[in-house]
PDB file of C-alpha atoms in Angstrom:
ATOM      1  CA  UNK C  20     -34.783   4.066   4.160  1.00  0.00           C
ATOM      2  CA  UNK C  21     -32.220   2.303   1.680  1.00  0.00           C
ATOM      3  CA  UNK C  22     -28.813   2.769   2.339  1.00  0.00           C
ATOM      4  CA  UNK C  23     -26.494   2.145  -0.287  1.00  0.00           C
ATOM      5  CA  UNK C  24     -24.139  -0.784  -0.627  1.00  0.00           C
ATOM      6  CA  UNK C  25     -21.009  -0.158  -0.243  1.00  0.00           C
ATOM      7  CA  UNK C  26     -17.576  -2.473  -1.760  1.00  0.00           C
ATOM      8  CA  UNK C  27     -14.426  -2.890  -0.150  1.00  0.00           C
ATOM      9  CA  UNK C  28     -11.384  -4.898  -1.473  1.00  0.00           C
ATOM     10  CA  UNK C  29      -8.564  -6.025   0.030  1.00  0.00           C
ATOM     11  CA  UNK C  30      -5.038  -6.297  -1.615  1.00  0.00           C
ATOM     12  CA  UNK C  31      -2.429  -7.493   0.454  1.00  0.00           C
ATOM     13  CA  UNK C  32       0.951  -8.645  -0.868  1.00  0.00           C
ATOM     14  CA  UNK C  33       4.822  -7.876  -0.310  1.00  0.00           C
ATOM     15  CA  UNK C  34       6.624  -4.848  -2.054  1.00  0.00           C
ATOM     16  CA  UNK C  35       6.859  -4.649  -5.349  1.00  0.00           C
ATOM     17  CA  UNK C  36       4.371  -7.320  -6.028  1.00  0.00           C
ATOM     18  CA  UNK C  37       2.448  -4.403  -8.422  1.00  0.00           C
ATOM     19  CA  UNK C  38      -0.471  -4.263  -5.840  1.00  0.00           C
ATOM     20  CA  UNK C  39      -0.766  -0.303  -6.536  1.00  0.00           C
ATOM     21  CA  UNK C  40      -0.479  -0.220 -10.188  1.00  0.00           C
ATOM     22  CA  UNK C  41      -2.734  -3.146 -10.592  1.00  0.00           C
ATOM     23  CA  UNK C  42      -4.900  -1.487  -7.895  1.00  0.00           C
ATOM     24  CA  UNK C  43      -5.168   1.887  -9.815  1.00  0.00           C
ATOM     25  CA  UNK C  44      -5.553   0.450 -12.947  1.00  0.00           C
ATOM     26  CA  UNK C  45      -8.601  -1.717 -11.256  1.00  0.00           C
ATOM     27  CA  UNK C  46     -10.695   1.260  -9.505  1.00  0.00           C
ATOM     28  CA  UNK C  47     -10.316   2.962 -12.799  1.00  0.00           C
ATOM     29  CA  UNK C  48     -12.146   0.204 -14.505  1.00  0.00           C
ATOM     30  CA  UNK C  49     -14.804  -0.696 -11.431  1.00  0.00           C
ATOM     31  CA  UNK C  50     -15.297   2.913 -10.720  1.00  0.00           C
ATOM     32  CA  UNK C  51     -14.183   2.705  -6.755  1.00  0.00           C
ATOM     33  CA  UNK C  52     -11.999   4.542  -5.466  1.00  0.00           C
ATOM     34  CA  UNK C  53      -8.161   3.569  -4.644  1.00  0.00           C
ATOM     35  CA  UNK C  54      -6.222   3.983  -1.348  1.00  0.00           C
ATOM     36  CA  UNK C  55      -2.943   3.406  -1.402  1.00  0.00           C
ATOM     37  CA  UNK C  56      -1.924   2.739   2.514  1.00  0.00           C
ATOM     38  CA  UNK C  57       1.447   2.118   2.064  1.00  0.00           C
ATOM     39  CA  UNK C  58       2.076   6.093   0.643  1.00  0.00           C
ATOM     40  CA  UNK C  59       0.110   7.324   3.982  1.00  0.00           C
ATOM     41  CA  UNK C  60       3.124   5.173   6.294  1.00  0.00           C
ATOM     42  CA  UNK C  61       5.223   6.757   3.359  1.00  0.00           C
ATOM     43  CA  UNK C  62       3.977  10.333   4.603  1.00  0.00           C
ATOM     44  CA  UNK C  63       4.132   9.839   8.063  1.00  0.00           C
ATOM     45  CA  UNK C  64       7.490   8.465   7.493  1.00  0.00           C
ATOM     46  CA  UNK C  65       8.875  11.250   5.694  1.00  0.00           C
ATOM     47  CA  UNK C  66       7.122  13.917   7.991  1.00  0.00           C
ATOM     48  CA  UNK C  67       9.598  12.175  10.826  1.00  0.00           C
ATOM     49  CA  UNK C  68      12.421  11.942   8.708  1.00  0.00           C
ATOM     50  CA  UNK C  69      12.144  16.105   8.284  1.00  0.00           C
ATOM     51  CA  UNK C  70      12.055  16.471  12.062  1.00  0.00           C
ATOM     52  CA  UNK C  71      14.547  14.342  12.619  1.00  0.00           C
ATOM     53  CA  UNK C  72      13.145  11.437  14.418  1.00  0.00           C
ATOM     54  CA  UNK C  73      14.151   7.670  13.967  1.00  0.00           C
ATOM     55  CA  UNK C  74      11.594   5.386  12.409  1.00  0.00           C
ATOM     56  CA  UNK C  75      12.688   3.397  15.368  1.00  0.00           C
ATOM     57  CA  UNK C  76      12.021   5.999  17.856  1.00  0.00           C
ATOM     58  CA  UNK C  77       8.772   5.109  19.134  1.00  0.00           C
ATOM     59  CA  UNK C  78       8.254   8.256  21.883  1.00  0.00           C
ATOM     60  CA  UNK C  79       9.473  10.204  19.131  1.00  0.00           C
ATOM     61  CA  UNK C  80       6.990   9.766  16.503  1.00  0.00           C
ATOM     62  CA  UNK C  81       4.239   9.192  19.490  1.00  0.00           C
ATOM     63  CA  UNK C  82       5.481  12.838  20.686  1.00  0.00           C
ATOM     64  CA  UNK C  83       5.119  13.993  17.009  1.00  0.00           C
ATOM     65  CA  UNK C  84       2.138  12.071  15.558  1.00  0.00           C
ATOM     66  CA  UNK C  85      -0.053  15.403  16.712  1.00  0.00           C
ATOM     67  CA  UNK C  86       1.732  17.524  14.387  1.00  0.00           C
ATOM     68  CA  UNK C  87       1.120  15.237  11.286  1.00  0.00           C
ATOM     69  CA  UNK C  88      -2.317  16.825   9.521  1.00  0.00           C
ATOM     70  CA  UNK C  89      -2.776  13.681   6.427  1.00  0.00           C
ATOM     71  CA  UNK C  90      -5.450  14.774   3.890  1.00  0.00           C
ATOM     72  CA  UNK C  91      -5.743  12.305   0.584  1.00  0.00           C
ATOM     73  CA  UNK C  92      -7.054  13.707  -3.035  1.00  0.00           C
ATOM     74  CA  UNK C  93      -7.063  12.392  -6.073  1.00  0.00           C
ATOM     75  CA  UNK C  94      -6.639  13.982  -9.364  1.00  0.00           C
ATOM     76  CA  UNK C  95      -8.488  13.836 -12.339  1.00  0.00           C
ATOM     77  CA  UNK C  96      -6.909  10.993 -13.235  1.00  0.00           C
ATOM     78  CA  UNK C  97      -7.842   9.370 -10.103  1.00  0.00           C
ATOM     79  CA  UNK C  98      -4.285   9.661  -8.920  1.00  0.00           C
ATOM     80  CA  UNK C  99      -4.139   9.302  -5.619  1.00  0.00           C
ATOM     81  CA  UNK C 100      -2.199  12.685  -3.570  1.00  0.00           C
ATOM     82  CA  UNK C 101      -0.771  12.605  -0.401  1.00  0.00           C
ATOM     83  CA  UNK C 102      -1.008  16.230   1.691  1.00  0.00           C
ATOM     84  CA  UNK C 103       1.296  16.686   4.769  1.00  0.00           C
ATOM     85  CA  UNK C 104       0.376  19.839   6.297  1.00  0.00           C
ATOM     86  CA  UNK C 105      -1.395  21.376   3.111  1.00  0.00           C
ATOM     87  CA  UNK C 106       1.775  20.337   0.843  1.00  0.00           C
ATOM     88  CA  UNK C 107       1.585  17.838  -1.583  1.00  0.00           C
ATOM     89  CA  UNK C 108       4.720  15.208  -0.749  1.00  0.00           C
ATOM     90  CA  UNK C 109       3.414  12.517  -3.548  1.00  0.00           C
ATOM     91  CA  UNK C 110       7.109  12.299  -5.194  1.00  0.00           C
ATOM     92  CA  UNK C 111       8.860  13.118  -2.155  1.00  0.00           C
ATOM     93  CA  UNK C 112       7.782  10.015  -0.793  1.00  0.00           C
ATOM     94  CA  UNK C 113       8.247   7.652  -3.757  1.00  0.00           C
ATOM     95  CA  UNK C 114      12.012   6.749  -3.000  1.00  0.00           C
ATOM     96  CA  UNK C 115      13.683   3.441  -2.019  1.00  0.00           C
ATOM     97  CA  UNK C 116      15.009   4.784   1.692  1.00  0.00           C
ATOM     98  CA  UNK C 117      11.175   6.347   2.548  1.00  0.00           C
ATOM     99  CA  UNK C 118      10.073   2.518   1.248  1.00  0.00           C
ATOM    100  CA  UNK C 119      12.533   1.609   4.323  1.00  0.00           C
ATOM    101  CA  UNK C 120      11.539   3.912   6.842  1.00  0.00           C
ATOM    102  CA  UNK C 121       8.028   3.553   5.938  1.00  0.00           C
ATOM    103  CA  UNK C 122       8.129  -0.401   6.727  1.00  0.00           C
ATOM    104  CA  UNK C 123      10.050   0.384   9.780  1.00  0.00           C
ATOM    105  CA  UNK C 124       7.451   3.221  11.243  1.00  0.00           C
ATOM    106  CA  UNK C 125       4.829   0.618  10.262  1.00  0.00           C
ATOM    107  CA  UNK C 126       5.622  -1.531  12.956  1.00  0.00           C
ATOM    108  CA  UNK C 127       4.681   0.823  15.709  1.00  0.00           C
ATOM    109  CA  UNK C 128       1.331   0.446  17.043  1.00  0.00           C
ATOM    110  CA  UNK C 129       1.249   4.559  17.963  1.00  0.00           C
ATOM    111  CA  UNK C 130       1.031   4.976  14.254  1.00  0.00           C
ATOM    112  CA  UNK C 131      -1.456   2.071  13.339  1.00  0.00           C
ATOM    113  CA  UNK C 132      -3.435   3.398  15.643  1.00  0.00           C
ATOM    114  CA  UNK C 133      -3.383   6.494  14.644  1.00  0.00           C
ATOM    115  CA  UNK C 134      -3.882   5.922  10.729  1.00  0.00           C
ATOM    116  CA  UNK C 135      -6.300   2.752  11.173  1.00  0.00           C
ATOM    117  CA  UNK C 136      -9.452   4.737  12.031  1.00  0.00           C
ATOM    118  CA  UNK C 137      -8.845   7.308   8.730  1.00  0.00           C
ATOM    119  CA  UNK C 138      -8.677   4.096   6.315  1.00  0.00           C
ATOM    120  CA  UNK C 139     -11.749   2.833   7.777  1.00  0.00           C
ATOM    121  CA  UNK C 140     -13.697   5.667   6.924  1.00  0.00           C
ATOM    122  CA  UNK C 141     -12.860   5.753   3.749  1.00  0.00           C
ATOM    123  CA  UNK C 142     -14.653   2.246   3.154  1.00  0.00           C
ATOM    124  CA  UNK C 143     -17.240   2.875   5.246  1.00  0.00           C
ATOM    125  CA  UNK C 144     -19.140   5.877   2.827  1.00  0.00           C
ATOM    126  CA  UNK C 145     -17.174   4.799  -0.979  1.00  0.00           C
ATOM    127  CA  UNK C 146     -16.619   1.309  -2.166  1.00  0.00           C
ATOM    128  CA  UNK C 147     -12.607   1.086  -2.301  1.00  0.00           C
ATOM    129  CA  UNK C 148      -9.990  -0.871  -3.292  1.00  0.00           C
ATOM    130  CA  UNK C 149      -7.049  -0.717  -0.628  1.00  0.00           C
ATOM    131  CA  UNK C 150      -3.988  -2.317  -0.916  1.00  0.00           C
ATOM    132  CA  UNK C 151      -0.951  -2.823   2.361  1.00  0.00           C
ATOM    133  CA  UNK C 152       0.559  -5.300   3.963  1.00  0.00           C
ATOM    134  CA  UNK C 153      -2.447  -5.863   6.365  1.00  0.00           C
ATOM    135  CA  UNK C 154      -5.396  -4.943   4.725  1.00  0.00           C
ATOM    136  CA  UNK C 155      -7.595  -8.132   4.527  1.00  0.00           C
ATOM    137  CA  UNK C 156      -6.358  -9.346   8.183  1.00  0.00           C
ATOM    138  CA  UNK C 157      -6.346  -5.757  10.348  1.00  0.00           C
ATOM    139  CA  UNK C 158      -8.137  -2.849   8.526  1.00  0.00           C
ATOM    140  CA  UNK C 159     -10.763  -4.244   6.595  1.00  0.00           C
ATOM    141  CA  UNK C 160     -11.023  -8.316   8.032  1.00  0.00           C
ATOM    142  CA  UNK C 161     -14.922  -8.191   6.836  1.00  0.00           C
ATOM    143  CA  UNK C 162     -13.849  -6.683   3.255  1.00  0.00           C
ATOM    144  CA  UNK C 163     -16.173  -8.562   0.463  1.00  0.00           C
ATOM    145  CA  UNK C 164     -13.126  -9.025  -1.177  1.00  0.00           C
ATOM    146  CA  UNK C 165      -9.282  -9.996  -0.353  1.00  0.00           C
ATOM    147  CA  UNK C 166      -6.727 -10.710  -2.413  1.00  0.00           C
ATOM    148  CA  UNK C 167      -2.691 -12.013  -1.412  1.00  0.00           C
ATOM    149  CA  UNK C 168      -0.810 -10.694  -4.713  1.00  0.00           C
ATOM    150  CA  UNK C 169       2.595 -12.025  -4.743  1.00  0.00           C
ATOM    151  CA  UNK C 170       5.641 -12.881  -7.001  1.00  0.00           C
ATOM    152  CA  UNK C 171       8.972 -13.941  -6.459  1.00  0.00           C
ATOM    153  CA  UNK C 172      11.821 -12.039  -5.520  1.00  0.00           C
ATOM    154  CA  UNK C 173      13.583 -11.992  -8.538  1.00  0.00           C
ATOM    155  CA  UNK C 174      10.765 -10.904 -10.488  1.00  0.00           C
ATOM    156  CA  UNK C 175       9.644  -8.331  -7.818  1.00  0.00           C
ATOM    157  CA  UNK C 176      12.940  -6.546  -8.292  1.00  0.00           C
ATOM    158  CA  UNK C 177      12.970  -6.592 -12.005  1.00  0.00           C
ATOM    159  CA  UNK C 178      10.025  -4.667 -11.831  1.00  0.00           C
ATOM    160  CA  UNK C 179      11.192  -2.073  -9.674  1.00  0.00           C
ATOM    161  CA  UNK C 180      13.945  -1.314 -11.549  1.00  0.00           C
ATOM    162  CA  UNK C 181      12.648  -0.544 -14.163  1.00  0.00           C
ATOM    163  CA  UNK C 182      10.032   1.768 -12.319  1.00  0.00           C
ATOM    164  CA  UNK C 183      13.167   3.494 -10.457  1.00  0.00           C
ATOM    165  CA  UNK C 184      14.797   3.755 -13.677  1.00  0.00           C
ATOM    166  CA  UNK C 185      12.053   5.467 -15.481  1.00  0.00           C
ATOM    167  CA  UNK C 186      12.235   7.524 -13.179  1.00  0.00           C
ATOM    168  CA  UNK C 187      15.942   8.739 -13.548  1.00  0.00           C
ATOM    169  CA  UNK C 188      17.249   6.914 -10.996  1.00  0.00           C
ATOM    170  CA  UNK C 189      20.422   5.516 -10.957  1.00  0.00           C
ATOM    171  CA  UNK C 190      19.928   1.733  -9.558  1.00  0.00           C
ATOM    172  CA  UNK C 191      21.408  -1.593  -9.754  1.00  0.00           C
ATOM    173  CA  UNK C 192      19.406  -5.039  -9.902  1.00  0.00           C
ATOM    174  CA  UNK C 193      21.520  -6.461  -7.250  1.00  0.00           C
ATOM    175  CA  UNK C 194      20.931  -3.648  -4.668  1.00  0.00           C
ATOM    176  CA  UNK C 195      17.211  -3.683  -5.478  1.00  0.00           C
ATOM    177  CA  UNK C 196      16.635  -7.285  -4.998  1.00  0.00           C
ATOM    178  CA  UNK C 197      18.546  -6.882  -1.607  1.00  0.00           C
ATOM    179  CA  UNK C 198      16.227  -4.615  -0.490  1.00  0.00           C
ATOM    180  CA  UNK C 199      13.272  -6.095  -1.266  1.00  0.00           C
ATOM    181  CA  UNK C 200      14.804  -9.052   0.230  1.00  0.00           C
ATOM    182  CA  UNK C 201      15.016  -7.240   3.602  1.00  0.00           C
ATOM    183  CA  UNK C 202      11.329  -5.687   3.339  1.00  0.00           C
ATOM    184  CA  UNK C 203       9.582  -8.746   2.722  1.00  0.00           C
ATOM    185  CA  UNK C 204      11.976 -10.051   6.163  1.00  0.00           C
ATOM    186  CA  UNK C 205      10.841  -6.852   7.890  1.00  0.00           C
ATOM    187  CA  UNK C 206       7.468  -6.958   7.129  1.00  0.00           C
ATOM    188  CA  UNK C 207       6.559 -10.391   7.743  1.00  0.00           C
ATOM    189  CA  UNK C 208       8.301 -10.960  11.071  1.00  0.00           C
ATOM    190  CA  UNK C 209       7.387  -7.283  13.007  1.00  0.00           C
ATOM    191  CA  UNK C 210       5.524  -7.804  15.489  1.00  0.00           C
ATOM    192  CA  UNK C 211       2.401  -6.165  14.883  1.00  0.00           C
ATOM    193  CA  UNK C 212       0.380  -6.455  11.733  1.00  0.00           C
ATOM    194  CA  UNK C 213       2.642  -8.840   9.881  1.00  0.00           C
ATOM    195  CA  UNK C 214       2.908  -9.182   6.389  1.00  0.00           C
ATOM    196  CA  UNK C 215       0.753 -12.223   5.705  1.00  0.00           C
ATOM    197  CA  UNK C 216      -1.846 -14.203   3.704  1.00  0.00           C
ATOM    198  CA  UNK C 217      -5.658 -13.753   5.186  1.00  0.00           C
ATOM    199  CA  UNK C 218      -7.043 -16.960   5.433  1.00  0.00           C
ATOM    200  CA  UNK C 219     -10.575 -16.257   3.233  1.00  0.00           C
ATOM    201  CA  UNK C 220      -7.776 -14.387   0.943  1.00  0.00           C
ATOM    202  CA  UNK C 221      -6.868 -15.809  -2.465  1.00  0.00           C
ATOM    203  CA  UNK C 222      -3.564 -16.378  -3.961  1.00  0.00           C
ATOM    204  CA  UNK C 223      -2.810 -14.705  -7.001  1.00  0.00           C
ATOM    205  CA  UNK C 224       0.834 -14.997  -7.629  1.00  0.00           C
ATOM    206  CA  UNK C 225       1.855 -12.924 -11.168  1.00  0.00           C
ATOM    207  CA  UNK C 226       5.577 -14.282 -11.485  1.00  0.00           C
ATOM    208  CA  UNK C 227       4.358 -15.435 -15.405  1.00  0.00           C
ATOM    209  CA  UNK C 228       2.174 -13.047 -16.156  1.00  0.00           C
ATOM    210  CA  UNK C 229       2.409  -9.499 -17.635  1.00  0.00           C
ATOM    211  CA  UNK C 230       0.402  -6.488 -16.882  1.00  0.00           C
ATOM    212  CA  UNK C 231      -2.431  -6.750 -18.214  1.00  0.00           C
ATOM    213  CA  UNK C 232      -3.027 -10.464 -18.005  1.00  0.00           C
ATOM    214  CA  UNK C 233      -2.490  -9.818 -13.867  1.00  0.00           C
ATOM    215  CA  UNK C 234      -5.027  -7.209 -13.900  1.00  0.00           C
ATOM    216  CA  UNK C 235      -7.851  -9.311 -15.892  1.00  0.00           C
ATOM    217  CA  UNK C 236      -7.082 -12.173 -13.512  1.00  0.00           C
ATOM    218  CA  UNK C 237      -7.670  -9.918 -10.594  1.00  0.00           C
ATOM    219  CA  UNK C 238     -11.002  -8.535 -12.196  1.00  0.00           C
ATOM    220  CA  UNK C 239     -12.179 -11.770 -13.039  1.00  0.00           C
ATOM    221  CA  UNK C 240     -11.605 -12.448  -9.075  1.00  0.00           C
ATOM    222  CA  UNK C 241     -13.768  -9.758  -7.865  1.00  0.00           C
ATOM    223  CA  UNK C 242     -16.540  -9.996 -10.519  1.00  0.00           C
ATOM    224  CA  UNK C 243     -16.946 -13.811  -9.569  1.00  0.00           C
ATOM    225  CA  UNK C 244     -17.456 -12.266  -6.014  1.00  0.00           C
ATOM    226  CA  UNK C 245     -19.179  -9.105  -6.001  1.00  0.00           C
ATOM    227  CA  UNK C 246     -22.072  -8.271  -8.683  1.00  0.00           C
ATOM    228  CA  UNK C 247     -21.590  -4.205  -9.626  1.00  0.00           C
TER     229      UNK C 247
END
């Protein structure tokens, strides 16, 4: 009996580096389907948050990690949906303190645990395109394809100002760039799972390129890689 072949690429890169716009925008075009990872620490972030419980507070969340029921849809748009407990939390979770909380609850192994099984399955039966902070090196280390998307700083927090502003929210340049500042510091030196560069991963850094020339050089990656 043939089984079917099945994709998986890895996009790894610091916040605000675009990975799940460019990701969307790529699973759209390939016809796989797109997990966003960092919205399911988002979830499990703001599902603590509600109960009260430190993203610090390891026995905490351990005690609580029971009660969190994750299901992931996507709409016909291929929108990826996050559902805590049979309610849908997708813009509930899209703020700059669950971005916080969600790198800090990240760093506890009771939670990778518990969430690293649930990504795997989803590459095991569709071909996906994931994108994290440890994608290519913990969750998917055999993926046929991994990508390190980066950009500086600067350029990182343009970006998400403008997305936050779009949004109606009232932000300053100075306080976003600080925080991305301090996520890229948390995520790369926590203990577990750091943020950081898979060594069969390629660079793809997008501080001179728009849009659409980041997602053609990101096709252009995979096709060279994978034949579909």
């Amino acid at each position: 009996m043939n089984v079917k072949r099945v994709y998986s690429i890895a996009i790894d890169g610091p916040a605000g580096a675009g990975k799940s716009t460019m990701a969307k925008l790529l699973a759209k075009k390939l016809g796989f389907v797109y997990v966003d990872t960092g919205a399911i620490y988002r979830t499990v972030g703001y599902h603590m948050d509600l109960m009260g419980i430190g993203p610090k507070d390891a026995d905490g969340v351990l005690r609580l990690l029971d009660d969190v029921n994750l299901e992931i849809t996507y709409d016909e748009g291929g929108v990826q949906h996050m559902i805590l407990n049979g309610r849908d939390v997708s813009g509930e979770i899209r703020t700059p303190e669950m971005s916080k909380i969600a790198s800090q609850i990240s760093a506890l192994s009771c939670v990778r645990t518990f969430l690293l099984d649930m990504q795997r399955d989803v590459a095991k039966t569709h071909n996906v395109i994931m994108d994290g902070r440890d994608i290519g090196t913990v969750v998917l280390p055999k993926a046929d394809v991994k990508i390190y998307l980066t950009a500086s700083a600067e350029v990182r927090a343009e970006r998400r100002l403008k997305e936050l502003q779009e949004k109606g929210m009232d932000v300053k340049y100075e306080t976003v760039l600080k925080e991305i500042k301090e996520r890229d510091h948390q995520d790369m030196t926590r203990t577990i799972a750091p943020l950081k560069q898979a060594k069969d991963a390629l660079l793809l850094d997008t501080s001179e390129l728009n849009l659409e020339q980041s997602v053609a050089a990101m096709e252009s990656i995979i096709r060279e890689r994978i034949v579909l």
